[in-house]
Amino acid sequence: MPEYPTALGASSRDSITLLGKDLATDVMGEVGFGELAFWLATQRRPTPGETRVFEAVLAALADHGFTPTAIVTRLTYLSAPDSVQGALAAGLLGGGSRFLGVTEDCGRFLHEVLVEREPPAGDDGWDELALEVVTAERAAGRFIPGLGHHVHKDGDPRTPRLFQIAREEGLVGPHLSLFAAIGRVHPRVLGKTLPLNGAGVCGAALADLGLPLELLRGFALLARTAGLIGQLAEELRHPVGNDIFLSVDLNNRSVPPSAQGGPHG
């Protein structure tokens, strides 16, 4: 018979091992869920400082109110209350380039800048690199992931707090350093000041923790799962899904087809 080696969960008749530990005696009640999620992804146990930064990221991304992911979760539950998994999945499927996906996009963007460069020395060096990056992106007509927020125009409150936690734990690495420099220099190029948003700083922090870039969106989705469970719990207590549905359904307005005949003319 073929063998399928794994360092993750494995079961025998009378025990379960996880990451080389006995699940019942060494993990349950001994390892927090955030710490375990980090450990599962990296197959190394994080330090207390890494756990603190990682869990701060999860908290930052868990819930932002009535975002599209929350609304679609509530509406899917309204339509199919027998399928909690469907409601959660519907919300998670909305994690893309505008919501949640910025975490991965920012981490990847910063990493691509840094991968072929030696980290600069001091803020002046980081500012010089950031100025080069922002200028190049502006010339190419591209937006910088993590720069700007549709609500927090004057600053995302999550951003300075996550920088503070990373500094306290000695975990400000090259990704956070470059992101901070982009925040300092971009007004010189763009002619306006935009906030560094929370999703972006989360991506920079996760990249500095050495987590796989390919999984950064997965960690955002892990965080949002907790938030969506909270949305469903509140929907059970104080339902608004039907009101959202009716506000559209009862206020639709019939119009003739477009003279252009649709998006393709």
PDB file of C-alpha atoms in Angstrom:
ATOM      1  CA  MET A   1       0.000   0.000   0.000  1.00  0.00           C
ATOM      2  CA  PRO A   2       1.249   3.532  -0.689  1.00  0.00           C
ATOM      3  CA  GLU A   3       2.187   5.782   2.233  1.00  0.00           C
ATOM      4  CA  TYR A   4       1.211   9.427   2.642  1.00  0.00           C
ATOM      5  CA  PRO A   5       3.543  11.083   5.175  1.00  0.00           C
ATOM      6  CA  THR A   6       2.240  14.058   7.105  1.00  0.00           C
ATOM      7  CA  ALA A   7       3.488  16.114  10.022  1.00  0.00           C
ATOM      8  CA  LEU A   8      -0.058  17.253  10.740  1.00  0.00           C
ATOM      9  CA  GLY A   9      -2.897  15.192  12.190  1.00  0.00           C
ATOM     10  CA  ALA A  10      -2.695  11.412  12.292  1.00  0.00           C
ATOM     11  CA  SER A  11      -4.897   8.960  14.139  1.00  0.00           C
ATOM     12  CA  SER A  12      -4.436   5.488  15.541  1.00  0.00           C
ATOM     13  CA  ARG A  13      -6.936   3.327  17.408  1.00  0.00           C
ATOM     14  CA  ASP A  14      -6.276   5.022  20.749  1.00  0.00           C
ATOM     15  CA  SER A  15      -4.490   8.328  20.043  1.00  0.00           C
ATOM     16  CA  ILE A  16      -4.279  11.372  17.783  1.00  0.00           C
ATOM     17  CA  THR A  17      -1.049  13.156  17.044  1.00  0.00           C
ATOM     18  CA  LEU A  18      -0.769  16.688  15.698  1.00  0.00           C
ATOM     19  CA  LEU A  19       2.532  18.316  14.771  1.00  0.00           C
ATOM     20  CA  GLY A  20       4.329  15.506  16.542  1.00  0.00           C
ATOM     21  CA  LYS A  21       2.437  16.134  19.779  1.00  0.00           C
ATOM     22  CA  ASP A  22      -0.262  14.130  21.479  1.00  0.00           C
ATOM     23  CA  LEU A  23      -3.395  16.125  20.666  1.00  0.00           C
ATOM     24  CA  ALA A  24      -5.290  15.334  23.847  1.00  0.00           C
ATOM     25  CA  THR A  25      -2.508  15.862  26.386  1.00  0.00           C
ATOM     26  CA  ASP A  26      -0.062  18.280  24.734  1.00  0.00           C
ATOM     27  CA  VAL A  27      -2.266  20.520  22.603  1.00  0.00           C
ATOM     28  CA  MET A  28      -5.821  20.694  23.954  1.00  0.00           C
ATOM     29  CA  GLY A  29      -5.944  23.235  26.763  1.00  0.00           C
ATOM     30  CA  GLU A  30      -2.251  23.995  26.310  1.00  0.00           C
ATOM     31  CA  VAL A  31      -2.042  25.758  22.926  1.00  0.00           C
ATOM     32  CA  GLY A  32      -4.199  28.713  21.913  1.00  0.00           C
ATOM     33  CA  PHE A  33      -5.993  28.628  18.593  1.00  0.00           C
ATOM     34  CA  GLY A  34      -4.008  31.493  17.064  1.00  0.00           C
ATOM     35  CA  GLU A  35      -0.750  29.877  18.113  1.00  0.00           C
ATOM     36  CA  LEU A  36      -1.936  26.573  16.674  1.00  0.00           C
ATOM     37  CA  ALA A  37      -2.926  28.154  13.347  1.00  0.00           C
ATOM     38  CA  PHE A  38       0.570  29.659  13.024  1.00  0.00           C
ATOM     39  CA  TRP A  39       2.157  26.350  14.002  1.00  0.00           C
ATOM     40  CA  LEU A  40       0.076  24.388  11.474  1.00  0.00           C
ATOM     41  CA  ALA A  41       1.094  26.722   8.636  1.00  0.00           C
ATOM     42  CA  THR A  42       4.796  26.904   9.426  1.00  0.00           C
ATOM     43  CA  GLN A  43       5.319  23.590  11.278  1.00  0.00           C
ATOM     44  CA  ARG A  44       7.289  25.477  13.900  1.00  0.00           C
ATOM     45  CA  ARG A  45       5.915  26.705  17.190  1.00  0.00           C
ATOM     46  CA  PRO A  46       5.830  30.520  17.258  1.00  0.00           C
ATOM     47  CA  THR A  47       7.466  32.554  19.982  1.00  0.00           C
ATOM     48  CA  PRO A  48       5.171  34.448  22.361  1.00  0.00           C
ATOM     49  CA  GLY A  49       5.972  37.657  20.473  1.00  0.00           C
ATOM     50  CA  GLU A  50       5.118  36.106  17.115  1.00  0.00           C
ATOM     51  CA  THR A  51       1.880  34.769  18.556  1.00  0.00           C
ATOM     52  CA  ARG A  52       0.967  38.224  19.838  1.00  0.00           C
ATOM     53  CA  VAL A  53       1.558  39.877  16.470  1.00  0.00           C
ATOM     54  CA  PHE A  54      -0.237  37.089  14.604  1.00  0.00           C
ATOM     55  CA  GLU A  55      -3.265  37.206  16.870  1.00  0.00           C
ATOM     56  CA  ALA A  56      -3.353  41.014  16.603  1.00  0.00           C
ATOM     57  CA  VAL A  57      -3.623  40.548  12.833  1.00  0.00           C
ATOM     58  CA  LEU A  58      -6.488  38.075  13.267  1.00  0.00           C
ATOM     59  CA  ALA A  59      -8.295  40.509  15.553  1.00  0.00           C
ATOM     60  CA  ALA A  60      -7.761  43.373  13.095  1.00  0.00           C
ATOM     61  CA  LEU A  61      -9.360  41.426  10.237  1.00  0.00           C
ATOM     62  CA  ALA A  62     -12.195  39.627  12.039  1.00  0.00           C
ATOM     63  CA  ASP A  63     -15.097  42.007  11.495  1.00  0.00           C
ATOM     64  CA  HIS A  64     -15.735  45.451  10.025  1.00  0.00           C
ATOM     65  CA  GLY A  65     -19.516  45.665  10.281  1.00  0.00           C
ATOM     66  CA  PHE A  66     -21.887  45.492   7.328  1.00  0.00           C
ATOM     67  CA  THR A  67     -19.321  44.859   4.633  1.00  0.00           C
ATOM     68  CA  PRO A  68     -20.317  42.866   1.519  1.00  0.00           C
ATOM     69  CA  THR A  69     -18.971  39.679   3.117  1.00  0.00           C
ATOM     70  CA  ALA A  70     -21.198  40.173   6.170  1.00  0.00           C
ATOM     71  CA  ILE A  71     -24.272  41.143   4.163  1.00  0.00           C
ATOM     72  CA  VAL A  72     -24.050  38.182   1.807  1.00  0.00           C
ATOM     73  CA  THR A  73     -23.582  35.839   4.773  1.00  0.00           C
ATOM     74  CA  ARG A  74     -26.735  37.160   6.421  1.00  0.00           C
ATOM     75  CA  LEU A  75     -28.723  37.051   3.174  1.00  0.00           C
ATOM     76  CA  THR A  76     -27.590  33.519   2.362  1.00  0.00           C
ATOM     77  CA  TYR A  77     -28.646  32.438   5.838  1.00  0.00           C
ATOM     78  CA  LEU A  78     -32.029  34.132   5.255  1.00  0.00           C
ATOM     79  CA  SER A  79     -32.422  32.131   2.049  1.00  0.00           C
ATOM     80  CA  ALA A  80     -31.074  28.844   3.406  1.00  0.00           C
ATOM     81  CA  PRO A  81     -31.156  28.749   7.223  1.00  0.00           C
ATOM     82  CA  ASP A  82     -30.540  24.997   7.044  1.00  0.00           C
ATOM     83  CA  SER A  83     -27.053  25.662   5.616  1.00  0.00           C
ATOM     84  CA  VAL A  84     -24.829  27.553   8.031  1.00  0.00           C
ATOM     85  CA  GLN A  85     -21.829  26.348   6.071  1.00  0.00           C
ATOM     86  CA  GLY A  86     -23.322  27.841   2.915  1.00  0.00           C
ATOM     87  CA  ALA A  87     -23.778  31.212   4.588  1.00  0.00           C
ATOM     88  CA  LEU A  88     -20.211  31.226   5.882  1.00  0.00           C
ATOM     89  CA  ALA A  89     -18.846  30.071   2.539  1.00  0.00           C
ATOM     90  CA  ALA A  90     -20.781  32.802   0.717  1.00  0.00           C
ATOM     91  CA  GLY A  91     -19.132  35.456   2.851  1.00  0.00           C
ATOM     92  CA  LEU A  92     -15.668  33.971   2.492  1.00  0.00           C
ATOM     93  CA  LEU A  93     -15.992  33.746  -1.278  1.00  0.00           C
ATOM     94  CA  GLY A  94     -16.260  37.536  -1.315  1.00  0.00           C
ATOM     95  CA  GLY A  95     -12.716  37.905   0.001  1.00  0.00           C
ATOM     96  CA  GLY A  96     -11.055  39.440  -3.029  1.00  0.00           C
ATOM     97  CA  SER A  97      -9.116  42.428  -4.286  1.00  0.00           C
ATOM     98  CA  ARG A  98     -11.365  45.010  -2.594  1.00  0.00           C
ATOM     99  CA  PHE A  99     -12.066  43.268   0.711  1.00  0.00           C
ATOM    100  CA  LEU A 100      -9.675  40.947   2.586  1.00  0.00           C
ATOM    101  CA  GLY A 101      -7.502  40.174  -0.441  1.00  0.00           C
ATOM    102  CA  VAL A 102      -5.562  43.401   0.123  1.00  0.00           C
ATOM    103  CA  THR A 103      -3.710  41.599   2.916  1.00  0.00           C
ATOM    104  CA  GLU A 104      -2.185  39.156   0.448  1.00  0.00           C
ATOM    105  CA  ASP A 105      -1.772  41.753  -2.297  1.00  0.00           C
ATOM    106  CA  CYS A 106       0.182  44.088  -0.025  1.00  0.00           C
ATOM    107  CA  GLY A 107       2.405  41.354   1.378  1.00  0.00           C
ATOM    108  CA  ARG A 108       3.232  40.102  -2.117  1.00  0.00           C
ATOM    109  CA  PHE A 109       3.830  43.622  -3.453  1.00  0.00           C
ATOM    110  CA  LEU A 110       6.279  44.482  -0.670  1.00  0.00           C
ATOM    111  CA  HIS A 111       8.031  41.137  -1.017  1.00  0.00           C
ATOM    112  CA  GLU A 112       8.509  41.596  -4.760  1.00  0.00           C
ATOM    113  CA  VAL A 113      10.178  44.945  -4.107  1.00  0.00           C
ATOM    114  CA  LEU A 114      12.443  43.492  -1.431  1.00  0.00           C
ATOM    115  CA  VAL A 115      13.366  40.142  -2.926  1.00  0.00           C
ATOM    116  CA  GLU A 116      16.238  41.465  -5.054  1.00  0.00           C
ATOM    117  CA  ARG A 117      17.422  44.233  -2.706  1.00  0.00           C
ATOM    118  CA  GLU A 118      19.421  44.431   0.466  1.00  0.00           C
ATOM    119  CA  PRO A 119      17.364  46.071   3.234  1.00  0.00           C
ATOM    120  CA  PRO A 120      18.359  49.743   3.519  1.00  0.00           C
ATOM    121  CA  ALA A 121      19.916  51.181   6.659  1.00  0.00           C
ATOM    122  CA  GLY A 122      17.835  53.684   8.623  1.00  0.00           C
ATOM    123  CA  ASP A 123      14.684  55.607   7.780  1.00  0.00           C
ATOM    124  CA  ASP A 124      16.449  57.656   5.091  1.00  0.00           C
ATOM    125  CA  GLY A 125      17.356  54.531   3.174  1.00  0.00           C
ATOM    126  CA  TRP A 126      13.837  53.148   3.447  1.00  0.00           C
ATOM    127  CA  ASP A 127      12.389  56.486   2.339  1.00  0.00           C
ATOM    128  CA  GLU A 128      14.640  56.527  -0.707  1.00  0.00           C
ATOM    129  CA  LEU A 129      13.526  53.041  -1.686  1.00  0.00           C
ATOM    130  CA  ALA A 130       9.874  53.857  -1.035  1.00  0.00           C
ATOM    131  CA  LEU A 131      10.122  56.999  -3.158  1.00  0.00           C
ATOM    132  CA  GLU A 132      11.507  54.932  -6.015  1.00  0.00           C
ATOM    133  CA  VAL A 133       8.691  52.404  -5.655  1.00  0.00           C
ATOM    134  CA  VAL A 134       5.861  54.933  -5.443  1.00  0.00           C
ATOM    135  CA  THR A 135       7.238  56.900  -8.392  1.00  0.00           C
ATOM    136  CA  ALA A 136       7.466  53.761 -10.538  1.00  0.00           C
ATOM    137  CA  GLU A 137       3.943  52.630  -9.654  1.00  0.00           C
ATOM    138  CA  ARG A 138       2.544  56.088 -10.382  1.00  0.00           C
ATOM    139  CA  ALA A 139       4.294  56.185 -13.755  1.00  0.00           C
ATOM    140  CA  ALA A 140       2.843  52.759 -14.596  1.00  0.00           C
ATOM    141  CA  GLY A 141      -0.657  53.863 -13.593  1.00  0.00           C
ATOM    142  CA  ARG A 142      -0.908  51.238 -10.850  1.00  0.00           C
ATOM    143  CA  PHE A 143      -2.291  51.547  -7.341  1.00  0.00           C
ATOM    144  CA  ILE A 144      -0.186  50.527  -4.348  1.00  0.00           C
ATOM    145  CA  PRO A 145      -1.923  47.816  -2.293  1.00  0.00           C
ATOM    146  CA  GLY A 146      -2.660  48.910   1.249  1.00  0.00           C
ATOM    147  CA  LEU A 147      -2.674  52.633   0.495  1.00  0.00           C
ATOM    148  CA  GLY A 148      -6.012  54.373   1.051  1.00  0.00           C
ATOM    149  CA  HIS A 149      -9.298  53.509   2.771  1.00  0.00           C
ATOM    150  CA  HIS A 150     -12.896  54.249   1.799  1.00  0.00           C
ATOM    151  CA  VAL A 151     -13.932  55.103   5.384  1.00  0.00           C
ATOM    152  CA  HIS A 152     -10.817  55.928   7.399  1.00  0.00           C
ATOM    153  CA  LYS A 153      -9.753  58.901   5.318  1.00  0.00           C
ATOM    154  CA  ASP A 154      -7.710  60.430   8.138  1.00  0.00           C
ATOM    155  CA  GLY A 155      -6.009  57.237   9.270  1.00  0.00           C
ATOM    156  CA  ASP A 156      -6.918  53.627   9.940  1.00  0.00           C
ATOM    157  CA  PRO A 157      -6.765  53.069  13.732  1.00  0.00           C
ATOM    158  CA  ARG A 158      -5.522  49.515  13.288  1.00  0.00           C
ATOM    159  CA  THR A 159      -2.352  50.581  11.519  1.00  0.00           C
ATOM    160  CA  PRO A 160      -0.453  52.444  14.267  1.00  0.00           C
ATOM    161  CA  ARG A 161      -1.521  49.858  16.820  1.00  0.00           C
ATOM    162  CA  LEU A 162      -0.142  46.955  14.812  1.00  0.00           C
ATOM    163  CA  PHE A 163       3.115  48.827  14.213  1.00  0.00           C
ATOM    164  CA  GLN A 164       3.290  49.445  17.976  1.00  0.00           C
ATOM    165  CA  ILE A 165       2.771  45.780  18.822  1.00  0.00           C
ATOM    166  CA  ALA A 166       5.383  44.685  16.265  1.00  0.00           C
ATOM    167  CA  ARG A 167       7.884  47.206  17.685  1.00  0.00           C
ATOM    168  CA  GLU A 168       7.222  46.049  21.240  1.00  0.00           C
ATOM    169  CA  GLU A 169       7.942  42.463  20.203  1.00  0.00           C
ATOM    170  CA  GLY A 170      11.009  43.346  18.100  1.00  0.00           C
ATOM    171  CA  LEU A 171       9.280  42.088  14.954  1.00  0.00           C
ATOM    172  CA  VAL A 172       9.374  45.100  12.641  1.00  0.00           C
ATOM    173  CA  GLY A 173      11.052  43.564   9.613  1.00  0.00           C
ATOM    174  CA  PRO A 174      11.681  44.758   6.064  1.00  0.00           C
ATOM    175  CA  HIS A 175       8.063  44.511   4.911  1.00  0.00           C
ATOM    176  CA  LEU A 176       6.716  46.691   7.712  1.00  0.00           C
ATOM    177  CA  SER A 177       9.677  49.055   7.313  1.00  0.00           C
ATOM    178  CA  LEU A 178       9.014  49.549   3.618  1.00  0.00           C
ATOM    179  CA  PHE A 179       5.278  49.931   4.185  1.00  0.00           C
ATOM    180  CA  ALA A 180       5.885  52.610   6.815  1.00  0.00           C
ATOM    181  CA  ALA A 181       8.221  54.441   4.425  1.00  0.00           C
ATOM    182  CA  ILE A 182       5.580  54.345   1.681  1.00  0.00           C
ATOM    183  CA  GLY A 183       3.261  56.029   4.143  1.00  0.00           C
ATOM    184  CA  ARG A 184       5.812  58.775   4.750  1.00  0.00           C
ATOM    185  CA  VAL A 185       6.848  59.561   1.181  1.00  0.00           C
ATOM    186  CA  HIS A 186       3.834  58.940  -1.054  1.00  0.00           C
ATOM    187  CA  PRO A 187       2.392  62.496  -0.675  1.00  0.00           C
ATOM    188  CA  ARG A 188       5.469  63.843  -2.486  1.00  0.00           C
ATOM    189  CA  VAL A 189       4.580  61.757  -5.541  1.00  0.00           C
ATOM    190  CA  LEU A 190       0.791  61.586  -5.425  1.00  0.00           C
ATOM    191  CA  GLY A 191       0.183  65.134  -4.220  1.00  0.00           C
ATOM    192  CA  LYS A 192      -2.183  63.940  -1.491  1.00  0.00           C
ATOM    193  CA  THR A 193      -1.992  61.969   1.723  1.00  0.00           C
ATOM    194  CA  LEU A 194      -3.645  58.566   1.905  1.00  0.00           C
ATOM    195  CA  PRO A 195      -3.807  56.345   4.991  1.00  0.00           C
ATOM    196  CA  LEU A 196      -2.004  53.052   5.258  1.00  0.00           C
ATOM    197  CA  ASN A 197      -4.947  50.724   5.723  1.00  0.00           C
ATOM    198  CA  GLY A 198      -5.281  47.925   8.230  1.00  0.00           C
ATOM    199  CA  ALA A 199      -5.483  45.135   5.672  1.00  0.00           C
ATOM    200  CA  GLY A 200      -2.204  46.304   4.146  1.00  0.00           C
ATOM    201  CA  VAL A 201      -0.322  46.542   7.429  1.00  0.00           C
ATOM    202  CA  CYS A 202      -1.614  43.069   8.302  1.00  0.00           C
ATOM    203  CA  GLY A 203      -0.096  41.733   5.078  1.00  0.00           C
ATOM    204  CA  ALA A 204       3.225  43.397   5.856  1.00  0.00           C
ATOM    205  CA  ALA A 205       3.215  41.994   9.388  1.00  0.00           C
ATOM    206  CA  LEU A 206       2.374  38.458   8.227  1.00  0.00           C
ATOM    207  CA  ALA A 207       5.162  38.622   5.626  1.00  0.00           C
ATOM    208  CA  ASP A 208       7.626  39.743   8.301  1.00  0.00           C
ATOM    209  CA  LEU A 209       6.578  36.743  10.399  1.00  0.00           C
ATOM    210  CA  GLY A 210       7.778  34.525   7.557  1.00  0.00           C
ATOM    211  CA  LEU A 211       4.371  33.076   6.768  1.00  0.00           C
ATOM    212  CA  PRO A 212       3.902  31.729   3.229  1.00  0.00           C
ATOM    213  CA  LEU A 213       2.904  34.514   0.850  1.00  0.00           C
ATOM    214  CA  GLU A 214       0.583  32.114  -0.937  1.00  0.00           C
ATOM    215  CA  LEU A 215      -1.436  31.713   2.280  1.00  0.00           C
ATOM    216  CA  LEU A 216      -1.736  35.342   3.394  1.00  0.00           C
ATOM    217  CA  ARG A 217      -5.308  35.587   2.117  1.00  0.00           C
ATOM    218  CA  GLY A 218      -6.034  32.347   3.932  1.00  0.00           C
ATOM    219  CA  PHE A 219      -5.148  33.964   7.252  1.00  0.00           C
ATOM    220  CA  ALA A 220      -7.441  36.896   6.426  1.00  0.00           C
ATOM    221  CA  LEU A 221     -10.211  34.392   5.715  1.00  0.00           C
ATOM    222  CA  LEU A 222      -9.457  32.569   8.953  1.00  0.00           C
ATOM    223  CA  ALA A 223      -9.963  35.829  10.833  1.00  0.00           C
ATOM    224  CA  ARG A 224     -13.098  36.736   8.905  1.00  0.00           C
ATOM    225  CA  THR A 225     -14.635  33.321   9.625  1.00  0.00           C
ATOM    226  CA  ALA A 226     -14.840  34.295  13.293  1.00  0.00           C
ATOM    227  CA  GLY A 227     -16.414  37.604  12.308  1.00  0.00           C
ATOM    228  CA  LEU A 228     -18.985  35.931  10.070  1.00  0.00           C
ATOM    229  CA  ILE A 229     -19.940  33.518  12.839  1.00  0.00           C
ATOM    230  CA  GLY A 230     -20.514  36.617  14.940  1.00  0.00           C
ATOM    231  CA  GLN A 231     -22.655  38.115  12.165  1.00  0.00           C
ATOM    232  CA  LEU A 232     -24.785  34.978  12.080  1.00  0.00           C
ATOM    233  CA  ALA A 233     -25.096  34.922  15.863  1.00  0.00           C
ATOM    234  CA  GLU A 234     -26.309  38.524  15.805  1.00  0.00           C
ATOM    235  CA  GLU A 235     -28.661  37.698  12.928  1.00  0.00           C
ATOM    236  CA  LEU A 236     -30.233  35.039  15.144  1.00  0.00           C
ATOM    237  CA  ARG A 237     -30.718  37.558  17.967  1.00  0.00           C
ATOM    238  CA  HIS A 238     -31.551  40.674  15.945  1.00  0.00           C
ATOM    239  CA  PRO A 239     -32.318  39.737  12.332  1.00  0.00           C
ATOM    240  CA  VAL A 240     -31.803  42.378   9.635  1.00  0.00           C
ATOM    241  CA  GLY A 241     -31.356  40.135   6.597  1.00  0.00           C
ATOM    242  CA  ASN A 242     -35.022  40.281   5.652  1.00  0.00           C
ATOM    243  CA  ASP A 243     -35.028  44.084   5.931  1.00  0.00           C
ATOM    244  CA  ILE A 244     -32.003  44.278   3.638  1.00  0.00           C
ATOM    245  CA  PHE A 245     -33.729  41.998   1.142  1.00  0.00           C
ATOM    246  CA  LEU A 246     -37.004  43.923   1.235  1.00  0.00           C
ATOM    247  CA  SER A 247     -35.295  47.307   0.975  1.00  0.00           C
ATOM    248  CA  VAL A 248     -34.134  46.233  -2.479  1.00  0.00           C
ATOM    249  CA  ASP A 249     -37.072  44.101  -3.521  1.00  0.00           C
ATOM    250  CA  LEU A 250     -39.741  46.675  -2.611  1.00  0.00           C
ATOM    251  CA  ASN A 251     -37.840  49.594  -4.083  1.00  0.00           C
ATOM    252  CA  ASN A 252     -36.901  48.270  -7.492  1.00  0.00           C
ATOM    253  CA  ARG A 253     -37.827  50.388 -10.498  1.00  0.00           C
ATOM    254  CA  SER A 254     -38.590  48.866 -13.870  1.00  0.00           C
ATOM    255  CA  VAL A 255     -36.745  50.527 -16.760  1.00  0.00           C
ATOM    256  CA  PRO A 256     -36.537  49.684 -20.457  1.00  0.00           C
ATOM    257  CA  PRO A 257     -33.455  47.871 -21.770  1.00  0.00           C
ATOM    258  CA  SER A 258     -30.478  50.108 -22.448  1.00  0.00           C
ATOM    259  CA  ALA A 259     -30.379  51.690 -25.879  1.00  0.00           C
ATOM    260  CA  GLN A 260     -26.863  50.331 -26.239  1.00  0.00           C
ATOM    261  CA  GLY A 261     -28.187  46.806 -25.950  1.00  0.00           C
ATOM    262  CA  GLY A 262     -26.078  45.773 -22.958  1.00  0.00           C
ATOM    263  CA  PRO A 263     -22.390  45.766 -22.071  1.00  0.00           C
ATOM    264  CA  HIS A 264     -21.288  44.576 -25.509  1.00  0.00           C
ATOM    265  CA  GLY A 265     -23.207  47.175 -27.472  1.00  0.00           C
TER     266      GLY A 265
END
